[in-house]
Amino acid sequence: MNFFSKKINHRSSKVVPKYHFNKKFFEQLSRDISELLDNEFDYNVVIEIGEQPNSHIFKAHSVILYQRCPYFRKSLKDLTKSKNNIKEIKINQISARAFQIILKYIYGGTVSLENLETSTIFDLMVSANELSLDELVQYLESQLIENDPHWLRQNFVRAYDTSTRKGNLKKLNQFCVDIIVNNPDLIFVADDFTSLQETVLTSILKRKDLQTKESNIWELVIRWGIAHSKIFLTPNPANWSDDEFTALRTTLQNCLPLIQYSKITGDDILYKVQPYQAIIDQNTWSEMIQQHNDQQPIKSNLEISRTNLIPTFSPVENPISTSITTTTTTNSEKDDASSIFSDILSPVISSASSYKMNINIPSFPICPSFSAIINREHATQIASWIDNSLTPYDIRNNPYKFKLIFRGSRDGFDDESFYDHCENQPRTVIILRVKGTNEILGGYNSLTWNKEPEKWTRSDDSFIFSLRRDNQDINEPIISRIQNADHALFYDPNLSFGFNFGGGDLGMMRNYSNDTLCWCQKLNYEKPIRSQSGGFSIDEYEVFKICGKKSQKNIY
């Protein structure tokens, strides 16, 4: 008989108290350890963040840094103590604000994102990645993607460039890749597109699933190459020398082989590719012309099967004047045009000595846009504000058409010109670009602009906004809705007012570009949209009429 077994059975008949054997006191532990950071008791590490004279000093404890952070674990092993038994570490690539938050996380295991702008959270994520804090990085990635995807789209080039170069940002990189595949125009129309690293650009060009026209890709590669050329290149290649074409070809030597020339057809060859013919391999150019003549696909070693095509955006009154107009043609007219096109381009095939064609080509902008100030992403943000949508619209599904009815550089900067074009126009958006900065301001009037003497007009739906602030690279949109609806709009052409939101929250008078007679201050709208109140000048402004909703179609 097993006595031990009997004994156990006998004891099991007794009532055993129910204890919580694994109670965890993490909150108090976190507070206690965090206090070490605050009182600096027995610290033995000094960390200098940033460059002098603007550097910041933090005091910490090696045992905590070693155990909690892989970056410091490696650094501490390689350091020797100074005479006073203190180890010194210097870090330049992290901001003091981000490091202060990270240090609190290292000590207490907590992080608070409350009251932090999205740009700060993004910097925090990048800094945490530099210090190999994977847990914090993954948390911040998820927060950005789930809570502010619009900011990531608005700053797409920076987000994608960062996620590509920093191998550990896998969630963010996948978020960006999904956008590139389904909507590559978002990265191509970005103001900072040319800041992409070459490796990042070539990684995009190598993709087989880009949903855009190859001629669009060609234009943007040219734009990037001009920006990165070692010598200054003017936008118009008609005046370039052989050395300038050589410089562009050298700059794009890793990009040009990735262009799918066989996908570029028709007028795009003439108007988009031919001006830069000198940078293309002559055999490739001959194949393009032969393809156009034969109307057959080229069998080229360069071919990659990209997915074509998504519909291009429908044009409105294009702010950029060109000598080309789009008209509807019959089949007969198309055949005639094709014949003319072939007659013009065919001689290049048999001309082995000619590397450039002397054809008078109209000057086209590399990236034509519906606006000289804002892009499609800005337009979708404004559209979501108009509808009071909590979630910004996708760039492909903007429900409104932005119809350009006025531009300062084209129509005039005075109040009379404004009223000549905009009086009695309902539902308008005004866009301003502040002179000498990248700042973009604007306002939405749900009613009309009228030449009525000294009159306040009530509006419950009007708002003013900022799309980019004073010389900042980070785009943090600000919307300020009307607070005092009875004073939403003010009319008084006798005082040479153009538009006036709130009697001074945002307005212009007289000659808006030459004098500081634009102004912005907090009066009747809920918040200021500029960091500084008072007058300023602009170098461009536009007025768009917001036309009726278009179901599931993005029109500008």
XYZ file of C-alpha atoms in Angstrom:
556
model
C 0.000 0.000 0.000
C 1.221 3.379 -0.864
C 1.201 5.305 2.365
C 2.109 8.498 0.756
C -0.862 8.124 -1.537
C -3.170 7.432 1.367
C -1.831 10.404 3.196
C -2.443 12.674 0.243
C -5.986 11.433 -0.138
C -6.598 11.959 3.530
C -5.330 15.531 3.425
C -7.269 16.323 0.252
C -10.506 16.014 2.201
C -9.634 19.180 4.102
C -10.863 22.581 2.940
C -8.020 24.517 1.274
C -8.249 28.350 1.259
C -8.368 29.955 -2.191
C -5.349 32.207 -2.450
C -4.313 34.392 -5.371
C -0.849 32.933 -5.660
C 0.290 35.063 -8.619
C -0.705 38.618 -7.756
C 1.310 41.084 -9.876
C 2.254 44.513 -8.572
C 3.506 45.953 -11.842
C 1.962 49.408 -11.487
C 3.693 50.135 -8.189
C 6.930 48.600 -9.492
C 6.748 50.864 -12.540
C 6.238 53.958 -10.369
C 9.065 53.019 -8.011
C 11.595 52.404 -10.784
C 10.509 55.565 -12.602
C 11.283 57.592 -9.482
C 14.931 56.632 -9.905
C 14.884 58.522 -13.173
C 13.393 61.582 -11.528
C 15.607 61.752 -8.417
C 18.796 60.582 -10.187
C 19.865 58.599 -7.105
C 23.171 56.789 -7.596
C 23.203 57.351 -11.371
C 26.322 56.190 -13.228
C 25.584 57.032 -16.882
C 25.395 60.439 -18.573
C 23.705 60.542 -21.990
C 24.164 63.577 -24.244
C 21.445 63.966 -26.879
C 22.027 66.243 -29.868
C 24.822 68.551 -30.919
C 26.289 71.293 -28.751
C 25.428 74.025 -27.909
C 21.836 72.732 -28.121
C 22.451 69.313 -26.635
C 20.558 67.928 -23.627
C 21.985 65.867 -20.786
C 20.145 62.898 -19.219
C 21.324 60.920 -16.184
C 20.540 57.223 -15.936
C 21.512 53.878 -14.400
C 23.558 51.372 -16.356
C 21.865 48.281 -14.901
C 18.425 49.416 -16.128
C 19.689 50.570 -19.519
C 21.598 47.339 -19.992
C 18.637 45.108 -19.199
C 15.926 47.066 -20.997
C 17.528 48.324 -24.209
C 19.620 46.340 -26.743
C 21.263 49.517 -28.047
C 22.548 50.499 -24.584
C 23.504 46.906 -23.796
C 25.985 46.978 -26.650
C 27.136 50.552 -25.946
C 27.797 49.934 -22.250
C 29.910 46.884 -22.993
C 32.178 48.932 -25.217
C 32.600 51.870 -22.822
C 35.115 52.444 -20.067
C 34.336 54.468 -16.986
C 35.702 57.962 -16.551
C 37.659 59.113 -13.508
C 34.509 59.822 -11.508
C 33.168 56.344 -12.283
C 30.588 57.690 -14.790
C 30.070 56.321 -18.278
C 29.297 58.857 -21.020
C 27.204 58.131 -24.122
C 26.502 60.551 -26.974
C 23.564 60.171 -29.411
C 22.971 62.647 -32.244
C 20.214 61.114 -34.343
C 17.430 61.382 -31.717
C 15.619 64.489 -30.483
C 15.667 65.337 -26.790
C 11.865 65.277 -26.630
C 11.664 61.788 -28.125
C 14.452 60.483 -25.899
C 12.761 61.785 -22.750
C 9.636 59.771 -23.618
C 11.733 56.722 -24.487
C 13.691 56.917 -21.241
C 10.414 56.893 -19.264
C 9.393 53.809 -21.229
C 12.717 52.099 -20.473
C 12.362 52.743 -16.736
C 8.626 52.368 -16.169
C 7.355 50.382 -19.130
C 4.796 53.078 -19.914
C 4.330 55.586 -22.714
C 1.722 58.329 -23.047
C 0.814 59.680 -26.495
C -1.750 62.093 -25.136
C -1.446 65.630 -26.548
C 1.355 64.573 -28.904
C 1.132 65.627 -32.550
C 1.305 62.848 -35.099
C 4.651 64.118 -36.378
C 6.095 63.734 -32.865
C 4.743 60.186 -32.595
C 6.338 59.371 -35.944
C 9.690 60.754 -34.737
C 9.261 58.753 -31.547
C 8.773 55.566 -33.554
C 11.897 56.247 -35.642
C 13.919 57.002 -32.499
C 12.698 53.831 -30.781
C 13.762 51.897 -33.845
C 17.252 53.427 -33.651
C 17.497 52.086 -30.099
C 16.182 48.621 -31.137
C 13.132 48.853 -28.863
C 11.007 46.447 -30.909
C 8.052 46.322 -28.524
C 7.665 50.106 -28.540
C 8.242 50.334 -32.300
C 5.467 47.845 -33.066
C 3.088 49.630 -30.721
C 3.751 53.038 -32.294
C 3.456 51.625 -35.825
C 0.015 50.252 -34.992
C -1.071 53.515 -33.390
C -0.085 55.541 -36.454
C -1.717 53.185 -38.954
C -4.928 52.711 -36.986
C -5.443 56.237 -35.654
C -4.009 58.584 -38.260
C -3.622 56.923 -41.678
C -4.444 60.260 -43.296
C -1.274 61.815 -41.844
C 0.754 58.938 -43.264
C -0.792 59.496 -46.686
C -0.234 63.245 -46.416
C 3.440 62.610 -45.583
C 3.685 59.501 -47.707
C 7.153 60.030 -49.161
C 8.682 60.439 -45.725
C 6.775 57.442 -44.334
C 7.705 55.140 -47.209
C 11.309 56.313 -47.418
C 11.733 55.750 -43.667
C 10.044 52.340 -43.640
C 12.153 51.163 -46.579
C 15.490 52.257 -45.140
C 14.669 51.106 -41.600
C 14.219 47.378 -42.021
C 12.364 46.832 -38.763
C 9.309 48.972 -39.631
C 7.475 46.112 -41.301
C 3.899 47.166 -40.543
C 4.475 50.683 -41.820
C 6.255 49.413 -44.911
C 3.375 47.084 -45.765
C 0.915 49.953 -45.273
C 2.914 52.045 -47.757
C 3.342 49.203 -50.249
C -0.427 48.659 -50.328
C -0.892 52.332 -51.195
C 1.782 52.217 -53.906
C 0.180 49.206 -55.553
C -3.358 50.554 -55.514
C -2.709 54.268 -55.850
C 0.863 55.117 -56.931
C -0.217 58.620 -57.957
C -0.266 59.489 -54.261
C 3.512 59.228 -54.004
C 4.151 60.719 -57.434
C 2.149 63.909 -56.826
C 3.679 64.473 -53.396
C 5.532 67.756 -52.990
C 8.585 65.944 -51.632
C 8.612 63.132 -54.212
C 12.093 64.115 -55.405
C 13.489 63.605 -51.896
C 13.181 59.829 -52.323
C 16.447 57.934 -52.152
C 17.424 56.229 -55.416
C 17.166 52.775 -53.865
C 13.620 53.536 -52.770
C 12.656 54.833 -56.214
C 14.099 51.797 -57.994
C 12.258 49.495 -55.588
C 9.024 51.132 -56.755
C 9.949 50.910 -60.426
C 10.700 47.194 -60.094
C 7.166 46.422 -58.979
C 5.011 44.554 -61.469
C 1.676 45.665 -60.047
C 1.687 49.477 -60.220
C -1.778 50.699 -61.164
C -0.833 53.648 -63.359
C 0.183 54.517 -66.930
C 3.797 53.917 -67.870
C 3.992 57.410 -69.366
C 3.177 58.811 -65.906
C 6.047 56.806 -64.461
C 8.348 58.117 -67.185
C 7.458 61.736 -66.377
C 8.142 61.261 -62.716
C 11.455 59.522 -63.262
C 12.480 62.503 -65.387
C 11.333 64.869 -62.647
C 13.356 62.974 -60.050
C 16.411 62.906 -62.320
C 16.319 66.658 -62.938
C 16.182 67.266 -59.186
C 19.144 64.956 -58.518
C 21.366 65.914 -61.430
C 24.871 67.045 -60.489
C 24.452 70.102 -62.713
C 21.515 72.482 -62.763
C 18.893 71.578 -65.381
C 16.112 73.891 -66.488
C 12.604 72.371 -66.796
C 12.548 72.793 -70.603
C 14.846 70.289 -72.391
C 14.495 72.135 -75.727
C 17.352 74.407 -74.644
C 19.620 71.740 -73.178
C 23.155 71.046 -74.377
C 24.609 67.590 -74.972
C 26.357 67.821 -71.591
C 23.045 68.418 -69.851
C 21.432 65.376 -71.471
C 24.493 63.342 -70.507
C 24.158 64.525 -66.898
C 20.508 63.448 -66.761
C 21.287 60.079 -68.369
C 24.034 59.460 -65.814
C 21.754 60.402 -62.933
C 19.068 57.976 -64.160
C 21.343 55.122 -65.206
C 19.755 52.764 -62.649
C 16.196 53.885 -63.345
C 15.963 53.982 -67.139
C 16.316 50.190 -67.605
C 13.240 49.745 -65.379
C 10.924 51.812 -67.583
C 8.532 49.711 -69.681
C 8.893 51.603 -72.956
C 6.620 49.182 -74.780
C 3.730 50.413 -72.639
C 4.147 54.014 -73.807
C 2.171 54.636 -76.964
C 0.587 57.274 -79.158
C 0.908 60.934 -78.329
C 2.751 60.119 -75.118
C 5.788 59.143 -77.200
C 5.760 62.463 -78.996
C 4.980 64.806 -76.150
C 6.443 63.054 -73.113
C 9.336 60.894 -74.287
C 10.699 62.512 -77.443
C 11.936 65.711 -75.719
C 14.291 63.456 -73.687
C 15.144 61.071 -76.531
C 18.860 61.742 -76.096
C 18.953 59.851 -72.789
C 17.368 56.699 -74.241
C 19.247 53.870 -75.869
C 18.843 54.299 -79.625
C 17.664 50.709 -80.164
C 14.952 51.198 -77.553
C 13.828 54.413 -79.234
C 13.696 52.701 -82.626
C 11.594 49.905 -81.127
C 9.147 52.458 -79.726
C 8.704 54.063 -83.136
C 8.371 50.679 -84.836
C 5.738 49.669 -82.307
C 3.754 52.778 -83.049
C 3.959 52.143 -86.793
C 3.059 48.457 -86.538
C 0.609 48.871 -83.651
C 2.153 45.688 -82.221
C 3.689 45.132 -78.785
C 7.488 45.144 -78.661
C 9.183 41.946 -77.638
C 11.760 43.542 -75.388
C 14.096 42.088 -72.833
C 13.149 44.996 -70.585
C 9.499 44.019 -70.456
C 7.899 43.527 -67.085
C 4.207 42.747 -66.961
C 2.833 45.688 -65.025
C -0.897 45.876 -64.411
C -2.439 48.597 -66.584
C -4.384 50.750 -66.103
C -6.552 52.729 -63.753
C -8.598 55.608 -65.159
C -6.736 58.906 -65.055
C -8.283 61.871 -63.286
C -10.704 63.867 -65.399
C -9.343 67.329 -66.206
C -10.930 70.614 -65.268
C -9.835 74.063 -66.261
C -6.132 73.308 -66.174
C -4.153 76.046 -64.422
C -1.116 75.367 -66.589
C -1.436 76.774 -70.082
C -0.331 74.491 -72.905
C -0.657 74.525 -76.636
C -2.489 71.199 -76.749
C -6.282 70.904 -76.563
C -8.196 67.661 -76.214
C -10.895 67.097 -78.803
C -13.047 64.203 -79.896
C -11.770 62.672 -83.123
C -13.279 60.284 -85.617
C -11.552 57.074 -86.674
C -10.585 58.744 -89.928
C -9.022 61.653 -88.067
C -7.148 59.262 -85.823
C -5.748 57.467 -88.868
C -4.643 60.792 -90.331
C -3.011 61.776 -87.064
C -1.256 58.422 -86.879
C 0.022 58.857 -90.419
C 1.355 62.318 -89.631
C 2.897 60.988 -86.432
C 4.672 58.221 -88.364
C 5.894 60.644 -91.026
C 7.440 62.812 -88.339
C 9.114 60.069 -86.336
C 10.045 57.399 -88.890
C 13.208 59.140 -90.174
C 14.900 58.555 -86.837
C 14.989 54.819 -87.458
C 17.255 55.142 -90.461
C 19.277 57.997 -89.051
C 22.087 56.311 -87.196
C 24.052 59.516 -86.722
C 21.177 61.569 -85.315
C 20.820 61.185 -81.577
C 18.338 64.011 -81.040
C 15.394 65.014 -83.193
C 14.951 68.641 -84.142
C 11.190 68.787 -83.738
C 9.502 71.831 -82.262
C 7.709 70.296 -79.289
C 5.317 72.310 -77.092
C 6.644 72.791 -73.570
C 4.751 70.646 -71.096
C 5.021 70.569 -67.315
C 6.353 67.291 -66.045
C 3.533 66.869 -63.546
C 0.457 68.853 -64.591
C -1.972 69.437 -61.743
C -5.457 70.787 -61.244
C -3.930 73.382 -58.901
C -0.710 75.355 -58.591
C -0.875 75.118 -54.775
C -2.617 71.977 -53.532
C -2.576 68.345 -54.587
C -5.279 65.693 -54.714
C -4.616 64.588 -51.153
C -5.271 68.127 -49.945
C -8.492 68.182 -51.954
C -9.781 64.989 -50.347
C -8.982 66.389 -46.908
C -11.011 69.528 -47.667
C -13.850 67.404 -49.051
C -14.015 65.365 -45.844
C -14.157 68.600 -43.827
C -17.025 69.866 -45.985
C -19.003 66.698 -45.199
C -17.964 66.673 -41.527
C -16.529 63.216 -42.109
C -14.538 61.914 -39.158
C -12.456 59.774 -41.509
C -10.710 61.507 -44.433
C -11.869 60.361 -47.848
C -9.635 58.142 -49.913
C -7.902 60.019 -52.734
C -9.609 57.764 -55.288
C -13.106 58.500 -53.982
C -13.315 62.252 -53.574
C -17.066 62.938 -53.910
C -16.560 66.498 -55.173
C -15.275 68.220 -58.274
C -12.898 71.125 -57.589
C -13.527 73.566 -60.439
C -10.921 76.323 -60.708
C -12.675 79.684 -61.218
C -9.958 82.113 -60.191
C -6.175 82.314 -59.875
C -4.312 85.388 -58.669
C -1.317 85.120 -60.999
C -3.655 84.710 -63.963
C -6.653 86.888 -63.082
C -5.268 89.525 -60.711
C -4.542 90.042 -57.014
C -6.926 92.947 -56.365
C -10.380 92.840 -54.803
C -12.147 93.888 -58.035
C -10.715 90.915 -59.913
C -11.823 88.637 -57.103
C -15.439 89.816 -57.302
C -15.457 89.806 -61.115
C -14.863 86.048 -61.052
C -16.279 84.916 -57.721
C -19.334 87.058 -56.957
C -22.515 85.008 -56.493
C -20.568 81.760 -56.835
C -21.887 79.286 -54.214
C -19.765 76.816 -52.261
C -16.224 78.000 -52.837
C -12.852 77.045 -51.386
C -10.126 79.694 -51.272
C -6.486 78.569 -51.161
C -3.562 80.869 -50.262
C 0.171 80.263 -50.475
C 2.104 82.509 -48.095
C 5.019 84.325 -49.698
C 8.484 83.078 -48.737
C 7.216 79.900 -47.032
C 5.552 76.605 -47.849
C 2.535 77.612 -45.777
C -0.903 76.889 -47.273
C -4.012 78.506 -45.787
C -7.602 78.565 -46.908
C -11.291 78.792 -46.157
C -14.618 77.299 -47.247
C -17.704 79.447 -47.832
C -20.879 77.389 -48.109
C -22.771 80.499 -49.312
C -21.771 83.113 -51.917
C -19.481 86.166 -52.033
C -21.473 89.390 -52.571
C -20.663 93.071 -53.001
C -22.902 94.225 -50.204
C -21.831 97.200 -48.062
C -20.801 96.402 -44.495
C -22.802 93.277 -43.903
C -22.279 90.283 -41.620
C -23.577 86.987 -42.978
C -24.479 83.956 -40.930
C -23.093 80.549 -41.880
C -23.098 77.356 -39.855
C -20.919 75.412 -42.276
C -18.030 77.728 -43.142
C -14.524 76.964 -41.868
C -10.909 78.057 -42.314
C -7.881 75.786 -42.376
C -4.136 75.281 -42.699
C -2.729 72.493 -44.859
C 0.936 73.219 -44.160
C 2.453 75.487 -41.550
C 5.352 77.983 -41.598
C 8.278 76.391 -43.431
C 7.594 73.038 -41.782
C 8.277 69.839 -43.680
C 5.610 67.986 -41.735
C 2.033 68.492 -42.852
C -0.340 68.771 -39.892
C -3.727 69.946 -41.211
C -5.683 72.308 -38.963
C -9.396 73.008 -39.361
C -11.081 75.861 -37.505
C -14.872 75.793 -37.712
C -17.122 78.759 -37.108
C -17.756 79.540 -33.456
C -19.918 82.648 -33.791
C -22.128 81.732 -36.748
C -23.688 85.216 -37.005
C -20.223 86.609 -37.825
C -18.990 83.896 -40.172
C -18.518 86.166 -43.223
C -18.080 89.912 -43.631
C -18.744 91.886 -46.831
C -17.650 95.445 -47.475
C -16.214 96.156 -50.929
C -16.132 99.875 -50.061
C -13.138 99.078 -47.874
C -11.520 97.117 -50.731
C -12.107 93.811 -48.974
C -11.853 90.713 -51.100
C -12.959 87.772 -48.992
C -13.228 88.030 -45.222
C -13.871 85.115 -42.875
C -14.996 86.211 -39.426
C -14.044 89.866 -39.816
C -10.353 89.007 -39.570
C -9.884 85.281 -38.867
C -8.717 85.067 -42.490
C -9.055 87.798 -45.082
C -7.498 89.925 -47.826
C -7.823 93.458 -49.134
C -6.397 95.695 -51.896
C -3.329 94.249 -53.637
C -2.863 91.014 -51.751
C 0.526 89.983 -53.124
C 2.595 93.171 -52.883
C 1.550 94.345 -49.431
C 1.002 92.642 -46.097
C -2.738 93.092 -46.517
C -3.691 89.521 -45.889
C -4.322 88.836 -42.260
C -5.149 86.031 -39.874
C -6.143 86.229 -36.217
C -8.500 84.423 -33.842
C -11.860 86.227 -33.698
C -15.020 84.334 -34.610
C -13.657 80.899 -35.564
C -12.771 78.290 -32.963
C -8.963 78.263 -33.205
C -6.039 80.089 -34.888
C -4.637 78.489 -38.039
C -1.290 80.326 -37.969
C 1.371 80.384 -35.287
C 1.584 84.182 -35.617
C -1.352 86.583 -35.790
C -1.367 89.626 -38.024
C -0.578 90.556 -41.607
C 1.270 88.592 -44.258
C 1.743 88.500 -48.041
C 1.015 85.762 -50.558
C 2.546 84.792 -53.891
C -0.463 82.857 -55.204
C -4.074 82.168 -54.422
C -6.857 80.180 -56.053
C -10.615 79.856 -55.763
C -12.390 76.589 -56.516
C -16.092 76.060 -56.905
C -17.211 72.855 -55.202
C -19.526 71.094 -57.599
C -22.126 68.416 -56.888
C -21.294 64.970 -55.610
C -20.037 62.396 -58.072
C -20.739 58.855 -56.989
C -17.591 56.775 -56.646
C -15.615 58.960 -59.034
C -12.710 61.184 -58.166
C -12.871 64.323 -60.317
C -10.795 67.469 -60.070
